[in-house]
Amino acid sequence: MNDLAIFSLTDEHKMIRDAARDFAQSEIAPIAAELDESGEFPQKTVKKMGALGFMGIEVPEQYGGAGLDTLAYVLALEEICRADAAHGVIMSVNNSLYCHGILKFGTEEQKKKFITPVASGKAVGAYSLTEPTSGSDAANMKSRATRDGDSYVLNGRKSWVTSGPVAEYVVVFMMTNPEKKQKGVSAFLLEANTPGLVRGKKEPKLGIRASATSELIFDNVRVPAENLLGQEGEGFKIAMTVLDVGRIGIAAQALGIAEAAYEAARQYAGQREAFGQPIGAFQGTGFKIADMKTRIEAARLLLYNAALKKERSKTSGERFSQEAAMAKLFASETAMYVTHAALQIHGGMGYSKELPVERYFRDAKITEIYEGTSEIQRLVISRQELGLK
Ligand code: CAA
């Protein structure tokens, strides 16, 4: 990685980046291919990531986290994803989609009860917004939460829940007032073993196969009214605010995948010979290397800028939706470009499961889809540019 003239990393940043790199390369990289093949959730290494503070990097220590800043989070996540993007999304969802929302909108009691076990890595958290018939049009949900005395009763079917099969805690978004559309959505916190909550089928996936993804089915799930996160009707705003942070995490994931694929391609281009010279000496390969490197560094700049803007928002309160969307859009398209080029440079070996390059290629694709497709990122960016929202 180049030293970036416009971002200076503190000793603390370098320490967490190096700790994440050491751990990822020594403990995750060697098992990534096997986990990709089996699709088994990496319980042991996720627990170790918790012990190292990676599951709640920005969460204050009083709630079980590491108490570091957004750049520290991004640097650590990028390193984990260079080794394995499946571990990366488990870490990203835990930090961004789960802990962040409770930290920002939760009461003191909610923070203690719902953040502490998850930020400390003793338990896994999930975020449940999408439904079988509503993905990009997130407010068009069918799930309903009805107030009944001191409780809410939750009914509906949620899909594509990262860590759904294993999470102990869930933040779920349901309609409390359908007539109000976006302003009728509310957010609830609950333990996954609450009666009536059933984990549905585990999705068989193209990539990030060791991360577990499933439906969650809510059949008259009763939660106390104190589990409402924020105010009734505030759920859509909470879901979107949290996704801004999540998108920074996915940009870091995409960058990590791209870096891993790039490094493999760079080395191969220097070693593999054809027609009497290393293939990197042919302009067709050399120019690919140049474009891969340039796009990676541009993605990094957008990502770190979004991270710094998010950090600043802790005091200024300003939104960073556009910066997060640009970072995710560019980093995910870079991950696709770079993994595609890396596979091509490797030729037949790139297509073989003997090397991790085909896994990087499969893992990259999801970064253009989840936490808002590239089309949704373009919508967010253009609406702001055109003053449409
Ligand atoms: N921060 C704060 N508030 C926001 C916001 C944000 N980022 N985005 C929108 N809002 C607010 C708006 O200001 C507006 O409030 P007011 O009416 O008070 O002004 C309200 O929310 C409604 O906004 P919109 O009219 O823009 O809403 P919309 O219905 O047109 O939706 C959208 C906008 C950008 C398309 C949004 O629906 C969206 O981001 N969709 C994609 C959803 C998504 O990313 N899903 C992925 C789910 S998670 C996942 O992938 C699985 C996993 O586990 C990893």
XYZ file of C-alpha atoms and ligand atoms in Angstrom:
443
model
C 0.000 0.000 0.000
C 1.249 3.484 -0.881
C 1.624 6.138 1.791
C -1.099 8.649 1.056
C 0.133 12.215 1.254
C -3.270 13.593 2.244
C -4.127 11.147 5.028
C -1.797 10.826 7.963
C -2.248 7.710 10.019
C -1.612 7.983 13.743
C 0.444 5.365 15.595
C -2.867 3.946 16.839
C -4.136 3.565 13.247
C -0.942 1.800 12.219
C -1.142 -0.460 15.259
C -4.687 -1.652 14.553
C -3.973 -2.039 10.821
C -0.886 -4.123 11.548
C -2.654 -6.183 14.212
C -5.530 -6.886 11.795
C -3.076 -7.753 9.005
C -1.077 -10.147 11.208
C -4.205 -11.867 12.471
C -5.861 -12.027 9.038
C -2.806 -13.388 7.265
C -1.846 -15.898 9.947
C -5.275 -17.144 11.083
C -7.842 -16.364 8.376
C -6.040 -16.610 5.018
C -4.954 -20.247 5.573
C -8.569 -21.414 6.171
C -10.396 -19.163 3.685
C -10.488 -21.643 0.780
C -11.726 -24.489 2.957
C -14.480 -22.317 4.454
C -15.464 -21.119 0.988
C -15.841 -24.743 -0.075
C -17.786 -25.905 3.009
C -19.798 -22.714 3.569
C -19.303 -23.235 7.296
C -19.678 -20.173 9.556
C -16.224 -19.403 11.042
C -17.266 -19.395 14.693
C -13.726 -19.764 16.127
C -12.041 -16.982 14.168
C -15.016 -14.644 14.655
C -14.677 -15.146 18.417
C -10.965 -14.343 18.142
C -11.798 -11.192 16.172
C -14.050 -10.253 19.085
C -11.257 -10.804 21.595
C -9.016 -8.517 19.499
C -11.660 -5.762 19.586
C -12.585 -5.974 15.885
C -16.314 -6.589 16.394
C -17.014 -3.172 17.938
C -14.130 -0.968 16.902
C -15.901 2.378 17.262
C -18.019 1.385 20.235
C -16.870 3.076 23.473
C -15.112 0.767 25.912
C -17.940 1.168 28.453
C -20.158 -0.849 26.047
C -17.563 -3.512 25.296
C -15.957 -1.906 22.236
C -12.445 -0.788 21.344
C -13.253 2.949 21.434
C -11.356 3.794 18.232
C -12.313 6.003 15.265
C -13.825 5.322 11.841
C -10.500 5.272 10.012
C -9.257 2.609 12.444
C -12.382 0.576 11.663
C -11.892 0.872 7.914
C -8.187 0.001 8.070
C -8.845 -3.131 10.141
C -11.772 -4.233 7.968
C -9.762 -3.787 4.770
C -7.073 -6.092 6.187
C -9.573 -8.768 7.227
C -11.149 -8.637 3.740
C -7.780 -8.997 2.004
C -7.664 -12.417 3.670
C -11.359 -13.328 3.440
C -14.370 -11.229 2.482
C -16.756 -13.583 4.331
C -15.136 -12.759 7.688
C -15.239 -9.145 6.513
C -18.992 -8.933 6.066
C -19.620 -10.559 9.453
C -17.374 -7.897 11.002
C -18.878 -5.071 8.945
C -22.511 -5.894 9.772
C -21.674 -6.311 13.455
C -19.910 -2.939 13.631
C -21.898 -0.809 11.194
C -25.392 -2.126 10.717
C -25.917 -3.441 14.228
C -23.812 -1.549 16.809
C -23.801 1.854 15.134
C -27.598 2.235 15.013
C -28.035 1.374 18.690
C -25.154 3.616 19.672
C -26.708 6.537 17.783
C -30.397 6.034 18.510
C -30.560 3.743 21.569
C -31.310 4.510 25.210
C -28.688 3.868 27.879
C -30.410 0.592 28.835
C -30.558 -0.527 25.198
C -26.866 0.233 24.718
C -25.885 -1.775 27.781
C -28.113 -4.723 26.966
C -27.869 -4.925 23.179
C -24.434 -3.505 22.310
C -22.166 -4.877 25.035
C -22.325 -8.617 24.181
C -22.059 -7.933 20.443
C -19.320 -5.268 20.444
C -17.205 -7.437 22.732
C -17.546 -10.333 20.293
C -19.336 -12.669 22.708
C -22.396 -12.646 20.458
C -23.171 -11.779 16.825
C -25.593 -9.057 15.718
C -27.767 -8.876 12.578
C -29.700 -6.146 10.722
C -32.964 -7.104 9.095
C -34.564 -4.721 6.593
C -34.972 -6.524 3.249
C -37.992 -8.696 2.414
C -38.620 -11.115 -0.439
C -40.602 -8.422 -2.289
C -38.752 -5.279 -1.136
C -35.011 -4.728 -1.527
C -34.103 -1.397 -3.122
C -37.595 -0.044 -2.387
C -36.975 -0.653 1.290
C -39.999 1.254 2.622
C -42.375 -0.965 0.660
C -42.272 -3.656 3.337
C -45.080 -6.050 4.246
C -43.945 -6.881 7.815
C -46.122 -5.410 10.518
C -45.561 -4.500 14.167
C -48.693 -3.847 16.207
C -48.794 -2.261 19.622
C -50.515 -4.422 22.223
C -50.402 -2.987 25.748
C -46.780 -2.816 26.889
C -45.530 -4.820 23.906
C -45.348 -4.890 20.159
C -46.292 -7.996 18.188
C -44.092 -8.571 15.123
C -45.188 -10.505 12.034
C -43.540 -10.936 8.652
C -40.812 -12.504 6.592
C -37.377 -10.916 6.228
C -34.755 -12.085 3.763
C -31.047 -11.803 2.980
C -30.140 -11.308 6.620
C -26.357 -11.447 7.004
C -25.534 -13.672 10.011
C -29.258 -14.568 10.187
C -28.586 -18.268 10.926
C -26.234 -17.538 13.830
C -26.939 -14.066 15.262
C -27.978 -13.868 18.904
C -29.311 -10.298 18.555
C -31.254 -8.602 15.768
C -32.350 -5.088 14.843
C -35.444 -5.421 12.661
C -37.483 -2.850 10.734
C -41.258 -3.237 10.491
C -44.239 -1.156 9.497
C -46.199 0.235 12.436
C -48.314 2.589 10.308
C -48.542 1.521 6.636
C -50.438 4.657 5.551
C -47.447 6.800 6.461
C -45.074 4.797 4.219
C -41.453 5.731 5.085
C -42.669 7.579 8.180
C -44.611 4.496 9.290
C -41.564 2.260 9.725
C -40.234 1.478 13.216
C -37.092 -0.290 14.443
C -37.024 -2.990 17.136
C -34.267 -4.731 19.070
C -34.647 -8.327 20.097
C -32.902 -11.481 21.102
C -32.996 -14.083 18.343
C -34.310 -16.744 20.732
C -37.526 -14.790 21.334
C -40.474 -17.198 20.846
C -42.006 -16.984 17.360
C -38.785 -15.949 15.616
C -37.726 -18.724 13.261
C -34.581 -18.763 11.153
C -35.476 -19.620 7.572
C -33.502 -21.311 4.845
C -29.820 -20.513 4.525
C -29.065 -18.953 1.139
C -26.684 -20.890 -1.116
C -24.454 -18.123 -2.476
C -21.978 -17.436 -5.292
C -19.432 -15.810 -2.971
C -18.750 -14.826 0.664
C -19.890 -18.379 1.269
C -18.662 -18.691 4.869
C -20.866 -15.802 5.928
C -24.288 -17.177 6.806
C -27.302 -15.505 5.178
C -30.932 -16.467 5.756
C -34.537 -15.475 6.066
C -35.987 -14.573 9.469
C -39.646 -15.391 9.946
C -41.602 -13.504 12.587
C -44.734 -15.289 13.741
C -46.432 -13.264 16.501
C -43.116 -12.339 18.083
C -43.827 -10.313 21.203
C -41.226 -7.748 22.266
C -41.533 -5.271 25.150
C -42.255 -1.680 24.079
C -38.911 -0.637 25.582
C -37.246 -2.551 22.697
C -38.426 0.100 20.233
C -35.263 1.776 18.883
C -35.775 5.533 18.560
C -39.350 6.736 18.184
C -42.249 5.000 16.477
C -42.101 6.046 12.790
C -38.385 6.837 12.958
C -37.322 3.422 11.652
C -36.736 4.322 8.007
C -34.465 7.223 8.946
C -32.585 4.903 11.320
C -32.276 2.219 8.612
C -30.900 4.748 6.101
C -28.555 6.449 8.585
C -27.145 3.064 9.499
C -26.766 2.057 5.844
C -24.616 5.149 5.228
C -22.166 3.659 7.719
C -22.655 0.157 6.342
C -21.763 1.359 2.853
C -18.399 2.610 4.128
C -17.833 -0.894 5.500
C -18.698 -2.519 2.160
C -16.373 -0.096 0.371
C -13.595 -1.271 2.717
C -14.536 -4.869 1.963
C -14.395 -4.224 -1.792
C -11.033 -2.499 -1.443
C -9.629 -5.424 0.551
C -10.773 -7.937 -2.086
C -9.337 -5.776 -4.888
C -5.991 -5.433 -3.093
C -5.694 -9.191 -2.613
C -6.485 -9.879 -6.275
C -4.146 -7.122 -7.431
C -1.228 -8.416 -5.378
C -1.713 -11.938 -6.761
C -1.830 -10.569 -10.340
C 1.199 -8.324 -9.838
C 3.315 -11.213 -8.602
C 2.106 -13.573 -11.312
C 2.761 -11.006 -14.051
C 6.367 -10.762 -12.868
C 6.951 -14.519 -12.660
C 5.003 -16.196 -15.420
C 6.826 -16.232 -18.725
C 5.434 -16.462 -22.240
C 7.191 -15.971 -25.555
C 10.497 -15.566 -23.732
C 9.614 -12.848 -21.222
C 7.495 -12.234 -18.079
C 3.914 -11.583 -19.152
C 4.014 -8.248 -17.286
C 6.495 -7.004 -19.884
C 3.760 -7.221 -22.530
C 1.893 -3.966 -22.724
C -1.463 -5.788 -22.648
C -0.674 -7.015 -19.136
C 1.386 -4.035 -17.957
C -1.401 -1.580 -18.771
C -3.895 -3.770 -16.929
C -1.612 -3.635 -13.867
C -1.453 0.159 -14.180
C -5.233 0.521 -14.385
C -5.805 -1.882 -11.488
C -3.353 -0.016 -9.263
C -4.750 3.404 -10.170
C -8.353 2.401 -9.508
C -7.404 0.827 -6.171
C -5.675 4.004 -5.009
C -8.626 6.142 -6.171
C -11.035 3.851 -4.299
C -8.871 4.171 -1.198
C -9.016 7.975 -1.358
C -12.812 7.962 -1.651
C -13.099 5.439 1.165
C -10.799 7.196 3.624
C -12.465 10.508 2.798
C -15.886 9.017 3.591
C -14.466 7.593 6.831
C -13.086 10.985 7.858
C -16.376 12.698 6.967
C -18.202 10.149 9.100
C -15.775 10.749 11.957
C -16.370 14.503 11.688
C -20.133 13.943 11.718
C -19.837 12.686 15.309
C -19.458 16.330 16.338
C -20.899 18.253 13.364
C -23.938 16.008 12.862
C -23.702 16.516 9.071
C -24.692 13.675 6.769
C -22.131 11.762 4.736
C -24.588 9.828 2.547
C -23.056 10.989 -0.713
C -19.452 10.330 0.327
C -20.418 6.847 1.536
C -22.338 6.130 -1.682
C -19.437 7.301 -3.893
C -16.938 5.231 -1.916
C -19.110 2.091 -2.142
C -19.958 2.594 -5.805
C -16.377 3.135 -6.906
C -14.760 0.568 -4.613
C -17.215 -2.185 -5.561
C -16.863 -1.529 -9.290
C -13.090 -1.447 -8.769
C -13.276 -4.824 -7.024
C -15.133 -6.272 -10.029
C -12.704 -4.712 -12.509
C -9.600 -5.784 -10.607
C -10.715 -9.345 -9.847
C -11.787 -9.818 -13.470
C -8.419 -8.545 -14.726
C -6.514 -10.606 -12.135
C -8.289 -13.766 -13.277
C -7.519 -12.976 -16.912
C -3.837 -12.330 -16.157
C -3.668 -15.721 -14.419
C -5.249 -17.464 -17.430
C -6.199 -21.068 -16.675
C -4.660 -20.850 -13.202
C -7.052 -17.991 -12.417
C -9.972 -20.258 -13.222
C -8.634 -23.023 -11.003
C -9.647 -23.487 -7.384
C -5.986 -24.152 -6.612
C -5.487 -20.382 -6.349
C -7.691 -17.868 -4.481
C -8.190 -15.631 -7.548
C -11.494 -17.206 -8.645
C -12.778 -16.774 -5.051
C -11.881 -13.072 -5.083
C -13.815 -12.770 -8.363
C -16.892 -14.487 -6.883
C -16.655 -12.557 -3.597
C -16.384 -9.182 -5.351
C -19.795 -9.383 -7.026
C -21.886 -8.997 -3.873
C -20.289 -5.630 -3.095
C -22.187 -4.191 -6.088
C -25.448 -5.563 -4.716
C -25.890 -5.550 -0.942
C -26.353 -2.521 1.294
C -27.690 -0.730 -1.787
C -26.971 -1.774 -5.361
C -24.711 0.335 -7.582
C -27.909 1.708 -9.118
C -29.117 2.850 -5.675
C -25.724 4.467 -4.969
C -26.037 6.380 -8.259
C -29.535 7.433 -7.212
C -28.292 8.729 -3.843
C -25.375 10.591 -5.469
C -27.381 12.110 -8.335
C -30.351 13.130 -6.169
C -28.008 15.134 -3.970
C -26.210 16.685 -6.966
C -29.478 17.669 -8.603
C -31.065 18.892 -5.389
C -33.881 16.372 -5.784
C -33.877 15.375 -2.080
N -29.919 9.451 6.304
C -30.949 10.035 6.991
N -32.188 10.163 6.481
C -32.417 9.679 5.248
C -31.409 9.068 4.483
C -30.124 8.958 5.055
N -29.116 8.392 4.396
N -31.932 8.690 3.294
C -33.221 9.062 3.301
N -33.504 9.657 4.497
C -34.775 10.238 4.907
C -35.151 11.354 3.928
O -34.571 12.588 4.322
C -36.659 11.366 4.026
O -37.050 12.069 5.209
P -38.011 13.374 5.106
O -39.267 12.878 4.428
O -38.170 13.774 6.519
O -37.247 14.342 4.256
C -37.012 9.893 4.257
O -35.828 9.281 4.767
C -37.444 9.187 2.991
O -36.392 9.344 2.028
P -36.612 9.098 0.496
O -37.847 9.821 0.070
O -35.331 9.397 -0.195
O -36.940 7.536 0.470
P -37.097 6.541 -0.741
O -38.181 5.592 -0.399
O -37.152 7.289 -2.032
O -35.750 5.683 -0.654
C -33.556 5.032 -1.276
C -34.512 6.165 -0.907
C -32.191 5.695 -1.396
C -33.941 4.377 -2.562
C -33.545 3.993 -0.116
O -34.776 3.275 -0.066
C -32.421 2.992 -0.215
O -31.301 3.290 0.180
N -32.717 1.779 -0.717
C -31.737 0.684 -0.697
C -31.915 -0.122 0.547
C -30.709 -0.947 0.871
O -29.581 -0.471 0.816
N -30.938 -2.190 1.258
C -29.918 -3.084 1.686
C -30.341 -3.746 2.968
S -29.129 -4.431 4.044
C -28.415 -5.742 3.250
O -27.993 -5.583 2.170
C -28.283 -7.091 3.882
C -27.154 -7.226 4.826
O -27.341 -7.819 5.885
C -25.775 -6.791 4.466
